[in-house]
mmCIF file of C-alpha atoms in Angstrom:
data_model
loop_
_atom_site.group_PDB
_atom_site.id
_atom_site.type_symbol
_atom_site.label_atom_id
_atom_site.label_comp_id
_atom_site.label_asym_id
_atom_site.label_seq_id
_atom_site.Cartn_x
_atom_site.Cartn_y
_atom_site.Cartn_z
ATOM 1 C CA MET A 1 0.000 0.000 0.000
ATOM 2 C CA ASN A 2 1.186 3.499 -0.817
ATOM 3 C CA THR A 3 2.102 5.508 2.293
ATOM 4 C CA TYR A 4 3.429 8.937 3.236
ATOM 5 C CA GLU A 5 5.592 9.548 6.304
ATOM 6 C CA VAL A 6 5.317 13.082 7.638
ATOM 7 C CA ARG A 7 8.605 14.611 8.752
ATOM 8 C CA PRO A 8 8.455 16.558 12.026
ATOM 9 C CA ARG A 9 9.890 20.008 11.608
ATOM 10 C CA LYS A 10 10.034 23.499 13.045
ATOM 11 C CA VAL A 11 7.250 25.157 11.123
ATOM 12 C CA ALA A 12 8.062 28.624 9.846
ATOM 13 C CA ASP A 13 5.494 31.396 9.591
ATOM 14 C CA ARG A 14 3.845 30.984 6.218
ATOM 15 C CA THR A 15 0.995 32.173 4.020
ATOM 16 C CA VAL A 16 -0.872 29.492 2.100
ATOM 17 C CA ARG A 17 -3.856 29.602 -0.237
ATOM 18 C CA PRO A 18 -6.090 26.538 -0.220
ATOM 19 C CA PRO A 19 -7.821 25.546 -3.448
ATOM 20 C CA GLY A 20 -11.256 26.892 -4.322
ATOM 21 C CA SER A 21 -14.160 25.835 -2.146
ATOM 22 C CA LYS A 22 -15.622 22.482 -3.114
ATOM 23 C CA SER A 23 -18.992 23.469 -1.714
ATOM 24 C CA ILE A 24 -19.095 26.722 -3.656
ATOM 25 C CA THR A 25 -17.666 25.225 -6.872
ATOM 26 C CA ASN A 26 -20.305 22.494 -7.072
ATOM 27 C CA ARG A 27 -23.106 24.923 -6.255
ATOM 28 C CA ALA A 28 -21.901 27.346 -8.924
ATOM 29 C CA LEU A 29 -21.630 24.548 -11.492
ATOM 30 C CA ILE A 30 -25.292 23.629 -10.952
ATOM 31 C CA ALA A 31 -26.458 27.249 -11.219
ATOM 32 C CA ALA A 32 -24.369 27.816 -14.357
ATOM 33 C CA ALA A 33 -25.723 24.612 -15.922
ATOM 34 C CA LEU A 34 -29.299 25.785 -15.378
ATOM 35 C CA ALA A 35 -28.631 29.263 -16.844
ATOM 36 C CA ALA A 36 -29.077 29.705 -20.591
ATOM 37 C CA GLY A 37 -25.814 31.090 -21.951
ATOM 38 C CA GLU A 38 -22.148 31.172 -21.006
ATOM 39 C CA SER A 39 -20.876 31.464 -17.435
ATOM 40 C CA ARG A 40 -17.275 31.720 -16.296
ATOM 41 C CA LEU A 41 -16.017 30.407 -12.959
ATOM 42 C CA ALA A 42 -12.742 31.857 -11.668
ATOM 43 C CA GLY A 43 -10.679 29.910 -9.144
ATOM 44 C CA PRO A 44 -12.812 26.739 -8.984
ATOM 45 C CA LEU A 45 -11.625 23.635 -7.195
ATOM 46 C CA ARG A 46 -10.121 20.965 -9.466
ATOM 47 C CA SER A 47 -10.527 17.657 -7.653
ATOM 48 C CA ASP A 48 -12.231 14.274 -7.758
ATOM 49 C CA ASP A 49 -15.421 15.725 -6.277
ATOM 50 C CA THR A 50 -15.747 18.579 -8.742
ATOM 51 C CA GLY A 51 -14.654 16.263 -11.541
ATOM 52 C CA ALA A 52 -17.595 14.034 -10.663
ATOM 53 C CA MET A 53 -19.973 16.994 -10.890
ATOM 54 C CA ILE A 54 -18.551 18.105 -14.244
ATOM 55 C CA GLY A 55 -18.814 14.569 -15.613
ATOM 56 C CA CYS A 56 -22.480 14.349 -14.629
ATOM 57 C CA LEU A 57 -23.323 17.737 -16.121
ATOM 58 C CA ARG A 58 -21.645 16.836 -19.399
ATOM 59 C CA LYS A 59 -23.801 13.704 -19.620
ATOM 60 C CA LEU A 60 -26.830 15.942 -19.091
ATOM 61 C CA GLY A 61 -25.836 17.990 -22.150
ATOM 62 C CA VAL A 62 -23.941 20.864 -20.503
ATOM 63 C CA GLN A 63 -20.621 21.987 -21.988
ATOM 64 C CA VAL A 64 -17.905 22.510 -19.375
ATOM 65 C CA SER A 65 -14.414 23.409 -20.556
ATOM 66 C CA ASP A 66 -11.136 24.624 -19.100
ATOM 67 C CA ALA A 67 -10.193 28.279 -19.441
ATOM 68 C CA GLY A 68 -6.779 28.690 -17.858
ATOM 69 C CA ALA A 69 -7.287 28.436 -14.098
ATOM 70 C CA GLY A 70 -11.049 28.727 -14.538
ATOM 71 C CA LEU A 71 -13.976 26.979 -16.160
ATOM 72 C CA VAL A 72 -16.429 27.991 -18.873
ATOM 73 C CA VAL A 73 -19.939 26.546 -18.630
ATOM 74 C CA ARG A 74 -22.189 26.742 -21.707
ATOM 75 C CA SER A 75 -25.799 25.645 -21.502
ATOM 76 C CA ASP A 76 -29.096 26.233 -23.256
ATOM 77 C CA GLY A 77 -30.652 26.144 -19.802
ATOM 78 C CA ALA A 78 -32.160 22.719 -20.370
ATOM 79 C CA LEU A 79 -30.900 19.357 -19.152
ATOM 80 C CA HIS A 80 -31.305 16.134 -21.080
ATOM 81 C CA GLY A 81 -31.599 12.616 -19.718
ATOM 82 C CA GLY A 82 -28.105 11.474 -18.924
ATOM 83 C CA GLY A 83 -28.381 7.708 -18.533
ATOM 84 C CA ARG A 84 -26.093 6.633 -15.693
ATOM 85 C CA LEU A 85 -24.633 9.609 -13.829
ATOM 86 C CA ASP A 86 -21.594 8.629 -11.748
ATOM 87 C CA ALA A 87 -21.307 10.749 -8.614
ATOM 88 C CA ARG A 88 -18.299 8.645 -7.538
ATOM 89 C CA ALA A 89 -17.730 9.338 -3.821
ATOM 90 C CA SER A 90 -19.006 12.924 -3.927
ATOM 91 C CA GLY A 91 -21.956 13.585 -1.637
ATOM 92 C CA THR A 92 -22.588 17.080 -3.009
ATOM 93 C CA THR A 93 -22.637 15.702 -6.549
ATOM 94 C CA ALA A 94 -25.018 12.845 -5.729
ATOM 95 C CA ARG A 95 -27.485 15.131 -3.974
ATOM 96 C CA PHE A 96 -27.325 18.184 -6.236
ATOM 97 C CA ILE A 97 -27.433 16.124 -9.440
ATOM 98 C CA THR A 98 -30.391 14.105 -8.152
ATOM 99 C CA ALA A 99 -32.472 17.277 -7.887
ATOM 100 C CA ALA A 100 -31.171 18.647 -11.187
ATOM 101 C CA ALA A 101 -31.964 15.383 -12.972
ATOM 102 C CA ALA A 102 -35.596 15.782 -11.922
ATOM 103 C CA LEU A 103 -35.658 18.827 -14.248
ATOM 104 C CA ALA A 104 -34.232 16.968 -17.256
ATOM 105 C CA TYR A 105 -36.153 16.044 -20.392
ATOM 106 C CA GLY A 106 -35.350 12.362 -19.995
ATOM 107 C CA PRO A 107 -34.484 9.712 -17.412
ATOM 108 C CA SER A 108 -31.254 9.383 -15.453
ATOM 109 C CA ILE A 109 -29.804 7.008 -12.870
ATOM 110 C CA ILE A 110 -27.620 8.591 -10.209
ATOM 111 C CA ASP A 111 -25.108 6.171 -8.710
ATOM 112 C CA GLY A 112 -21.656 6.150 -7.156
ATOM 113 C CA THR A 113 -19.155 4.132 -5.166
ATOM 114 C CA ALA A 114 -20.053 1.275 -2.844
ATOM 115 C CA ARG A 115 -19.852 3.712 0.083
ATOM 116 C CA MET A 116 -22.157 6.156 -1.718
ATOM 117 C CA ARG A 117 -24.785 3.400 -1.885
ATOM 118 C CA GLU A 118 -24.645 3.306 1.932
ATOM 119 C CA ARG A 119 -25.206 7.054 2.350
ATOM 120 C CA PRO A 120 -28.875 7.959 2.881
ATOM 121 C CA ILE A 121 -30.714 10.046 0.307
ATOM 122 C CA GLY A 122 -34.322 9.250 1.217
ATOM 123 C CA ALA A 123 -35.119 12.706 2.608
ATOM 124 C CA LEU A 124 -34.219 14.283 -0.733
ATOM 125 C CA VAL A 125 -36.170 11.710 -2.758
ATOM 126 C CA ALA A 126 -39.232 12.312 -0.566
ATOM 127 C CA ALA A 127 -38.911 16.083 -0.917
ATOM 128 C CA LEU A 128 -38.683 15.918 -4.715
ATOM 129 C CA ARG A 129 -41.723 13.657 -4.841
ATOM 130 C CA GLY A 130 -43.556 16.258 -2.782
ATOM 131 C CA LEU A 131 -42.748 18.803 -5.486
ATOM 132 C CA GLY A 132 -44.154 16.582 -8.224
ATOM 133 C CA ALA A 133 -40.993 14.853 -9.434
ATOM 134 C CA VAL A 134 -41.140 11.241 -10.614
ATOM 135 C CA ILE A 135 -38.226 9.704 -8.760
ATOM 136 C CA ASP A 136 -37.286 6.586 -6.789
ATOM 137 C CA ALA A 137 -34.292 4.975 -5.136
ATOM 138 C CA ASP A 138 -33.200 1.617 -3.796
ATOM 139 C CA ARG A 139 -34.282 0.155 -0.459
ATOM 140 C CA ASP A 140 -37.680 1.850 -0.256
ATOM 141 C CA GLY A 141 -36.435 5.070 -1.759
ATOM 142 C CA SER A 142 -33.674 5.574 0.803
ATOM 143 C CA TYR A 143 -30.304 4.896 -0.864
ATOM 144 C CA PRO A 144 -28.612 5.255 -4.261
ATOM 145 C CA PRO A 145 -28.860 4.382 -7.039
ATOM 146 C CA VAL A 146 -31.600 6.932 -7.666
ATOM 147 C CA ARG A 147 -33.839 6.733 -10.737
ATOM 148 C CA ALA A 148 -35.106 10.133 -11.894
ATOM 149 C CA SER A 149 -37.611 10.111 -14.750
ATOM 150 C CA GLY A 150 -37.192 13.823 -15.466
ATOM 151 C CA GLY A 151 -40.012 15.975 -16.695
ATOM 152 C CA GLY A 152 -39.658 18.823 -14.244
ATOM 153 C CA ILE A 153 -40.586 19.992 -10.765
ATOM 154 C CA ARG A 154 -44.075 21.340 -10.179
ATOM 155 C CA GLY A 155 -43.378 23.509 -7.134
ATOM 156 C CA GLY A 156 -45.202 23.803 -3.846
ATOM 157 C CA ARG A 157 -44.506 23.809 -0.117
ATOM 158 C CA ILE A 158 -42.597 20.955 1.503
ATOM 159 C CA THR A 159 -40.788 20.068 4.711
ATOM 160 C CA ILE A 160 -37.337 18.502 4.377
ATOM 161 C CA ASP A 161 -35.617 16.414 7.037
ATOM 162 C CA GLY A 162 -32.183 17.998 7.338
ATOM 163 C CA THR A 163 -30.994 16.100 10.394
ATOM 164 C CA VAL A 164 -28.648 13.936 8.295
ATOM 165 C CA SER A 165 -27.442 16.585 5.850
ATOM 166 C CA SER A 166 -28.325 20.138 4.862
ATOM 167 C CA GLN A 167 -27.287 19.128 1.337
ATOM 168 C CA PHE A 168 -30.779 17.693 0.825
ATOM 169 C CA ILE A 169 -32.166 21.194 1.339
ATOM 170 C CA SER A 170 -29.488 22.846 -0.793
ATOM 171 C CA ALA A 171 -30.169 20.382 -3.603
ATOM 172 C CA VAL A 172 -33.833 21.375 -3.746
ATOM 173 C CA LEU A 173 -33.036 25.080 -3.463
ATOM 174 C CA LEU A 174 -30.515 24.977 -6.321
ATOM 175 C CA SER A 175 -33.016 23.419 -8.721
ATOM 176 C CA ALA A 176 -36.050 25.362 -7.488
ATOM 177 C CA PRO A 177 -35.613 28.445 -9.756
ATOM 178 C CA ARG A 178 -36.392 26.132 -12.695
ATOM 179 C CA ALA A 179 -39.579 24.722 -11.132
ATOM 180 C CA ASP A 180 -42.984 25.468 -12.667
ATOM 181 C CA GLY A 181 -44.052 27.443 -9.604
ATOM 182 C CA THR A 182 -42.741 28.887 -6.361
ATOM 183 C CA VAL A 183 -40.998 26.417 -4.059
ATOM 184 C CA THR A 184 -41.210 26.954 -0.305
ATOM 185 C CA VAL A 185 -38.986 24.807 1.880
ATOM 186 C CA GLU A 186 -39.442 24.324 5.600
ATOM 187 C CA MET A 187 -36.578 22.566 7.317
ATOM 188 C CA SER A 188 -36.962 20.142 10.166
ATOM 189 C CA GLU A 189 -35.886 20.833 13.711
ATOM 190 C CA GLY A 190 -32.281 19.751 14.176
ATOM 191 C CA THR A 191 -31.122 20.530 10.635
ATOM 192 C CA VAL A 192 -27.326 20.234 10.575
ATOM 193 C CA SER A 193 -24.714 22.472 8.944
ATOM 194 C CA ARG A 194 -27.131 25.375 8.490
ATOM 195 C CA PRO A 195 -24.416 27.860 7.418
ATOM 196 C CA TYR A 196 -24.154 25.912 4.156
ATOM 197 C CA LEU A 197 -27.703 27.048 3.334
ATOM 198 C CA THR A 198 -26.593 30.671 3.483
ATOM 199 C CA THR A 199 -23.764 29.817 1.101
ATOM 200 C CA THR A 200 -26.272 28.173 -1.236
ATOM 201 C CA LEU A 201 -28.480 31.256 -1.279
ATOM 202 C CA GLU A 202 -25.482 33.516 -1.932
ATOM 203 C CA VAL A 203 -24.422 31.461 -4.965
ATOM 204 C CA MET A 204 -27.996 31.387 -6.269
ATOM 205 C CA ALA A 205 -28.298 35.158 -5.928
ATOM 206 C CA SER A 206 -25.068 35.645 -7.899
ATOM 207 C CA PHE A 207 -26.748 33.845 -10.807
ATOM 208 C CA GLY A 208 -29.907 35.947 -10.560
ATOM 209 C CA ALA A 209 -32.197 33.687 -8.548
ATOM 210 C CA ASP A 210 -34.798 35.088 -6.159
ATOM 211 C CA ALA A 211 -34.389 32.926 -3.043
ATOM 212 C CA ARG A 212 -34.816 34.239 0.479
ATOM 213 C CA TRP A 213 -35.559 33.407 4.088
ATOM 214 C CA ILE A 214 -39.176 34.168 5.064
ATOM 215 C CA GLY A 215 -38.854 32.764 8.569
ATOM 216 C CA PRO A 216 -36.231 31.208 10.844
ATOM 217 C CA ASP A 217 -36.746 27.786 9.242
ATOM 218 C CA THR A 218 -38.362 28.615 5.899
ATOM 219 C CA ILE A 219 -36.940 29.594 2.504
ATOM 220 C CA THR A 220 -38.923 30.503 -0.599
ATOM 221 C CA VAL A 221 -37.646 30.392 -4.183
ATOM 222 C CA ALA A 222 -39.407 32.095 -7.082
ATOM 223 C CA PRO A 223 -39.459 30.367 -10.520
ATOM 224 C CA THR A 224 -37.235 33.028 -12.114
ATOM 225 C CA GLY A 225 -34.610 30.716 -13.576
ATOM 226 C CA TYR A 226 -30.931 31.710 -13.595
ATOM 227 C CA ARG A 227 -28.891 34.092 -15.715
ATOM 228 C CA PRO A 228 -25.319 33.363 -16.840
ATOM 229 C CA THR A 229 -22.584 35.328 -15.114
ATOM 230 C CA SER A 230 -18.912 35.488 -14.192
ATOM 231 C CA PHE A 231 -18.370 34.105 -10.722
ATOM 232 C CA GLU A 232 -15.307 33.960 -8.469
ATOM 233 C CA VAL A 233 -14.939 30.956 -6.166
ATOM 234 C CA GLU A 234 -13.607 31.696 -2.690
ATOM 235 C CA ALA A 235 -10.827 29.555 -1.206
ATOM 236 C CA ASP A 236 -12.069 26.572 0.780
ATOM 237 C CA ALA A 237 -12.562 27.125 4.513
ATOM 238 C CA SER A 238 -12.873 23.358 5.035
ATOM 239 C CA ALA A 239 -9.371 22.971 3.587
ATOM 240 C CA ALA A 240 -8.103 25.968 5.560
ATOM 241 C CA VAL A 241 -8.785 24.077 8.793
ATOM 242 C CA TYR A 242 -5.624 21.976 8.206
ATOM 243 C CA PRO A 243 -3.045 24.792 7.976
ATOM 244 C CA TRP A 244 -4.825 26.547 10.849
ATOM 245 C CA ALA A 245 -4.605 23.311 12.871
ATOM 246 C CA ALA A 246 -0.916 23.052 11.955
ATOM 247 C CA ALA A 247 -0.365 26.515 13.421
ATOM 248 C CA ALA A 248 -2.203 25.556 16.603
ATOM 249 C CA ILE A 249 -0.039 22.525 17.341
ATOM 250 C CA THR A 250 3.337 23.958 16.252
ATOM 251 C CA GLY A 251 3.108 27.482 17.674
ATOM 252 C CA ALA A 252 3.725 29.014 14.260
ATOM 253 C CA THR A 253 1.682 31.711 12.565
ATOM 254 C CA ILE A 254 0.020 30.435 9.405
ATOM 255 C CA THR A 255 -2.039 32.803 7.297
ATOM 256 C CA VAL A 256 -4.699 31.533 4.907
ATOM 257 C CA ALA A 257 -5.291 33.742 1.878
ATOM 258 C CA GLY A 258 -8.337 33.828 -0.356
ATOM 259 C CA ILE A 259 -11.065 33.760 2.313
ATOM 260 C CA HIS A 260 -12.928 36.906 3.296
ATOM 261 C CA PRO A 261 -13.218 37.464 7.069
ATOM 262 C CA GLY A 262 -16.996 37.714 6.661
ATOM 263 C CA SER A 263 -17.223 34.448 4.732
ATOM 264 C CA THR A 264 -20.346 32.385 5.380
ATOM 265 C CA GLN A 265 -18.540 29.092 4.828
ATOM 266 C CA ALA A 266 -19.500 26.731 7.616
ATOM 267 C CA ASP A 267 -16.002 25.747 8.704
ATOM 268 C CA MET A 268 -15.088 29.319 9.555
ATOM 269 C CA SER A 269 -16.554 28.267 12.928
ATOM 270 C CA ALA A 270 -13.379 26.256 13.528
ATOM 271 C CA LEU A 271 -11.548 29.517 14.200
ATOM 272 C CA GLY A 272 -13.640 30.157 17.306
ATOM 273 C CA VAL A 273 -12.833 26.683 18.639
ATOM 274 C CA LEU A 274 -9.101 27.180 18.046
ATOM 275 C CA GLU A 275 -9.304 30.519 19.883
ATOM 276 C CA ARG A 276 -10.951 28.844 22.852
ATOM 277 C CA MET A 277 -8.142 26.279 22.849
ATOM 278 C CA GLY A 278 -5.617 29.125 23.186
ATOM 279 C CA SER A 279 -4.717 30.102 19.628
ATOM 280 C CA VAL A 280 -4.724 33.708 18.482
ATOM 281 C CA VAL A 281 -6.719 34.555 15.359
ATOM 282 C CA THR A 282 -5.996 37.770 13.474
ATOM 283 C CA THR A 283 -6.993 39.261 10.137
ATOM 284 C CA THR A 284 -4.239 40.862 8.082
ATOM 285 C CA ALA A 285 -3.957 42.279 4.590
ATOM 286 C CA ARG A 286 -2.758 38.840 3.485
ATOM 287 C CA GLY A 287 -5.589 36.812 5.008
ATOM 288 C CA ILE A 288 -6.746 35.138 8.212
ATOM 289 C CA ALA A 289 -3.909 34.065 10.494
ATOM 290 C CA VAL A 290 -3.776 31.591 13.362
ATOM 291 C CA THR A 291 -0.891 31.657 15.849
ATOM 292 C CA GLY A 292 -0.484 28.618 18.047
ATOM 293 C CA PRO A 293 -0.155 29.001 21.833
ATOM 294 C CA THR A 294 2.549 27.650 24.110
ATOM 295 C CA ARG A 295 -0.128 25.428 25.696
ATOM 296 C CA LEU A 296 -3.360 24.182 24.174
ATOM 297 C CA GLU A 297 -6.398 23.706 26.392
ATOM 298 C CA GLY A 298 -9.196 21.197 25.947
ATOM 299 C CA VAL A 299 -12.717 22.508 25.278
ATOM 300 C CA ASN A 300 -16.350 21.452 25.110
ATOM 301 C CA ALA A 301 -17.842 22.525 21.776
ATOM 302 C CA ASP A 302 -20.983 21.942 19.742
ATOM 303 C CA LEU A 303 -19.806 21.347 16.151
ATOM 304 C CA ASN A 304 -23.221 20.944 14.553
ATOM 305 C CA HIS A 305 -22.576 23.864 12.198
ATOM 306 C CA CYS A 306 -19.108 22.651 11.113
ATOM 307 C CA PRO A 307 -18.917 18.837 11.367
ATOM 308 C CA ASP A 308 -16.247 18.549 8.655
ATOM 309 C CA ALA A 309 -13.889 20.580 10.836
ATOM 310 C CA ALA A 310 -14.286 18.070 13.673
ATOM 311 C CA LEU A 311 -11.549 15.802 12.320
ATOM 312 C CA GLY A 312 -8.823 18.441 12.234
ATOM 313 C CA LEU A 313 -9.920 19.842 15.588
ATOM 314 C CA ALA A 314 -9.894 16.352 17.101
ATOM 315 C CA VAL A 315 -6.253 15.937 16.135
ATOM 316 C CA VAL A 316 -5.444 19.325 17.692
ATOM 317 C CA ALA A 317 -7.166 18.113 20.863
ATOM 318 C CA THR A 318 -4.566 15.358 21.293
ATOM 319 C CA PHE A 319 -1.975 18.110 21.877
ATOM 320 C CA ALA A 320 -4.016 19.843 24.596
ATOM 321 C CA ARG A 321 -3.300 19.430 28.291
ATOM 322 C CA SER A 322 -6.908 18.585 29.205
ATOM 323 C CA ALA A 323 -9.812 16.663 27.719
ATOM 324 C CA THR A 324 -11.939 17.846 24.800
ATOM 325 C CA ARG A 325 -15.548 16.933 24.020
ATOM 326 C CA PHE A 326 -17.251 17.649 20.679
ATOM 327 C CA THR A 327 -21.015 17.171 20.476
ATOM 328 C CA ASN A 328 -23.977 17.278 18.081
ATOM 329 C CA ILE A 329 -22.075 15.561 15.264
ATOM 330 C CA ALA A 330 -24.167 12.448 14.585
ATOM 331 C CA ASN A 331 -23.955 12.993 10.826
ATOM 332 C CA LEU A 332 -20.229 12.163 10.944
ATOM 333 C CA ARG A 333 -21.369 8.534 11.016
ATOM 334 C CA VAL A 334 -22.732 8.776 7.442
ATOM 335 C CA LYS A 335 -19.892 10.638 5.732
ATOM 336 C CA GLU A 336 -17.186 9.101 3.498
ATOM 337 C CA THR A 337 -16.715 6.673 6.363
ATOM 338 C CA ASP A 338 -18.117 6.459 9.891
ATOM 339 C CA ARG A 339 -15.883 9.297 10.989
ATOM 340 C CA LEU A 340 -16.603 8.990 14.704
ATOM 341 C CA ALA A 341 -15.552 5.333 14.666
ATOM 342 C CA ALA A 342 -12.524 6.144 12.506
ATOM 343 C CA LEU A 343 -11.453 8.960 14.831
ATOM 344 C CA GLU A 344 -11.792 6.732 17.862
ATOM 345 C CA ALA A 345 -9.564 4.081 16.287
ATOM 346 C CA GLU A 346 -6.855 6.354 14.909
ATOM 347 C CA LEU A 347 -6.665 8.860 17.768
ATOM 348 C CA THR A 348 -6.166 5.864 20.052
ATOM 349 C CA ARG A 349 -3.203 4.861 17.861
ATOM 350 C CA LEU A 350 -1.725 8.303 18.572
ATOM 351 C CA GLY A 351 -1.889 7.546 22.301
ATOM 352 C CA ALA A 352 -5.096 9.343 23.260
ATOM 353 C CA ARG A 353 -7.913 7.789 25.258
ATOM 354 C CA VAL A 354 -11.085 8.244 23.241
ATOM 355 C CA GLU A 355 -14.768 7.660 23.883
ATOM 356 C CA THR A 356 -17.597 8.113 21.385
ATOM 357 C CA GLY A 357 -21.387 8.054 21.456
ATOM 358 C CA ALA A 358 -24.118 8.406 18.893
ATOM 359 C CA ASP A 359 -23.323 12.080 18.338
ATOM 360 C CA TRP A 360 -20.226 12.946 20.378
ATOM 361 C CA ILE A 361 -16.542 12.273 20.872
ATOM 362 C CA GLU A 362 -14.394 12.834 23.960
ATOM 363 C CA ILE A 363 -10.605 12.962 23.665
ATOM 364 C CA HIS A 364 -8.208 12.602 26.585
ATOM 365 C CA PRO A 365 -4.609 13.356 25.542
ATOM 366 C CA GLY A 366 -2.093 10.639 26.334
ATOM 367 C CA PRO A 367 1.573 9.761 25.824
ATOM 368 C CA ARG A 368 2.507 10.509 22.225
ATOM 369 C CA ARG A 369 3.583 7.582 20.103
ATOM 370 C CA PRO A 370 4.327 6.838 16.445
ATOM 371 C CA ALA A 371 1.429 5.474 14.438
ATOM 372 C CA ARG A 372 0.511 4.166 11.034
ATOM 373 C CA ILE A 373 -2.806 5.877 10.274
ATOM 374 C CA ARG A 374 -5.562 4.166 8.315
ATOM 375 C CA THR A 375 -7.494 6.670 6.242
ATOM 376 C CA TYR A 376 -10.594 4.659 5.221
ATOM 377 C CA ASP A 377 -10.583 6.221 1.718
ATOM 378 C CA ASP A 378 -11.488 9.479 3.489
ATOM 379 C CA HIS A 379 -9.627 12.623 2.448
ATOM 380 C CA ARG A 380 -10.298 14.403 5.740
ATOM 381 C CA MET A 381 -8.840 11.555 7.798
ATOM 382 C CA ALA A 382 -5.631 11.722 5.739
ATOM 383 C CA MET A 383 -5.251 15.497 5.946
ATOM 384 C CA SER A 384 -6.138 15.769 9.636
ATOM 385 C CA PHE A 385 -3.705 13.124 10.843
ATOM 386 C CA ALA A 386 -0.932 14.277 8.528
ATOM 387 C CA VAL A 387 -0.956 17.559 10.439
ATOM 388 C CA ALA A 388 -0.102 15.645 13.628
ATOM 389 C CA GLY A 389 3.086 14.455 11.967
ATOM 390 C CA LEU A 390 4.467 17.995 11.926
ATOM 391 C CA ALA A 391 4.925 17.776 15.702
ATOM 392 C CA ARG A 392 5.198 14.010 16.284
ATOM 393 C CA SER A 393 7.690 11.585 14.808
ATOM 394 C CA GLY A 394 6.688 8.341 13.152
ATOM 395 C CA ILE A 395 3.318 9.376 11.690
ATOM 396 C CA VAL A 396 2.694 7.392 8.514
ATOM 397 C CA ILE A 397 -0.410 8.042 6.411
ATOM 398 C CA GLU A 398 -1.855 5.132 4.449
ATOM 399 C CA ASP A 399 -3.350 5.803 1.008
ATOM 400 C CA PRO A 400 -2.336 9.472 0.916
ATOM 401 C CA GLY A 401 -3.731 9.816 -2.601
ATOM 402 C CA CYS A 402 -7.271 9.970 -1.209
ATOM 403 C CA VAL A 403 -6.715 13.697 -0.577
ATOM 404 C CA ALA A 404 -7.328 14.209 -4.317
ATOM 405 C CA LYS A 405 -11.027 14.198 -3.469
ATOM 406 C CA THR A 406 -10.773 17.840 -2.393
ATOM 407 C CA TRP A 407 -7.107 18.992 -2.245
ATOM 408 C CA PRO A 408 -4.793 17.206 -4.697
ATOM 409 C CA GLY A 409 -1.856 19.432 -3.688
ATOM 410 C CA PHE A 410 -2.295 18.983 0.058
ATOM 411 C CA PHE A 411 1.032 17.253 0.719
ATOM 412 C CA ASP A 412 2.892 19.886 -1.319
ATOM 413 C CA MET A 413 1.368 22.489 1.007
ATOM 414 C CA LEU A 414 2.434 20.463 4.020
ATOM 415 C CA GLU A 415 6.022 20.281 2.752
ATOM 416 C CA SER A 416 6.011 24.048 2.179
ATOM 417 C CA LEU A 417 5.611 24.550 5.936
#
């Protein structure tokens, strides 16, 4: 098996720019595909996940081509039946394309990896049915592959269960401007990762959609369609968590460029957790900087709004001098792997004592020891634990290539520190 051994080093103060946001790139690709005309995306993420989205859109009749560091999307505003659409291991692609395929003129089957077939999609299928779509999925409509007959979305008022993923809600919102009538979405109590919904609405507005909150849990979308535009993709806050975590555990100052301080990206919440652990967060002309403390403290934190950041923060917690508890993260069990189980196993290898429950993890730092880290084909496991190797000897990452899902150049960045 291919492995990567991280070399401990004294980390110098650095400025890094993560790739474009995966979340924003895939949202912008959907909006551009549903707009009649030519759109240009500057600074998009180039990765396995966005490659999956582009592949699906091309099968639906959308032209997507390279333009230097950007992408050009040409569409007549209509989608055609795409046959089998391979979402690979990309959750955003599987969910967003499922809703988009309901608008197509012909049938499509949305499928992916073996793990994707284990990731629930029933709440989205039920919501689309409620809007008049003809759609079904395996195991009583709950798991991919999904069969979308196409023919459009009628519109109406629905309630979506967002307790597993807010992507179900975003998927409906992104396709709603092309519905026959107004779509009003009420989200269930306990919807996770709500900041991502704000990001969705911001992308939609950039492409001319009329989508807005009309209550604390209700969004309405008018059937205005989209207009083509030029759109700049912000750097990825989810990726930024790893250099910020590196600063926290090494005491260095690492500045992340390309993210606005007022960004609505969900994983910006990780900065507040790092501050509570003792790090100093500052905004400079170059970007957002984190400076690690001489001693890290354990914290109790609700990570419902930023569950993807939990992995990097959990690794930081092993360097603290007291225990850390992260709660309200049940949806980590249905990500690329069962991330709570994976964290428990691999943090224990690092020497920590770890306990997990249905929606929480508690980390008690212990004697540091070398470890060969299993990554479970999960990019965030690989990146999070690689950061630990900057301050601990003997950290070997199995299957390091899995980082290509969202940050193909991650290990180059790590070496640059």
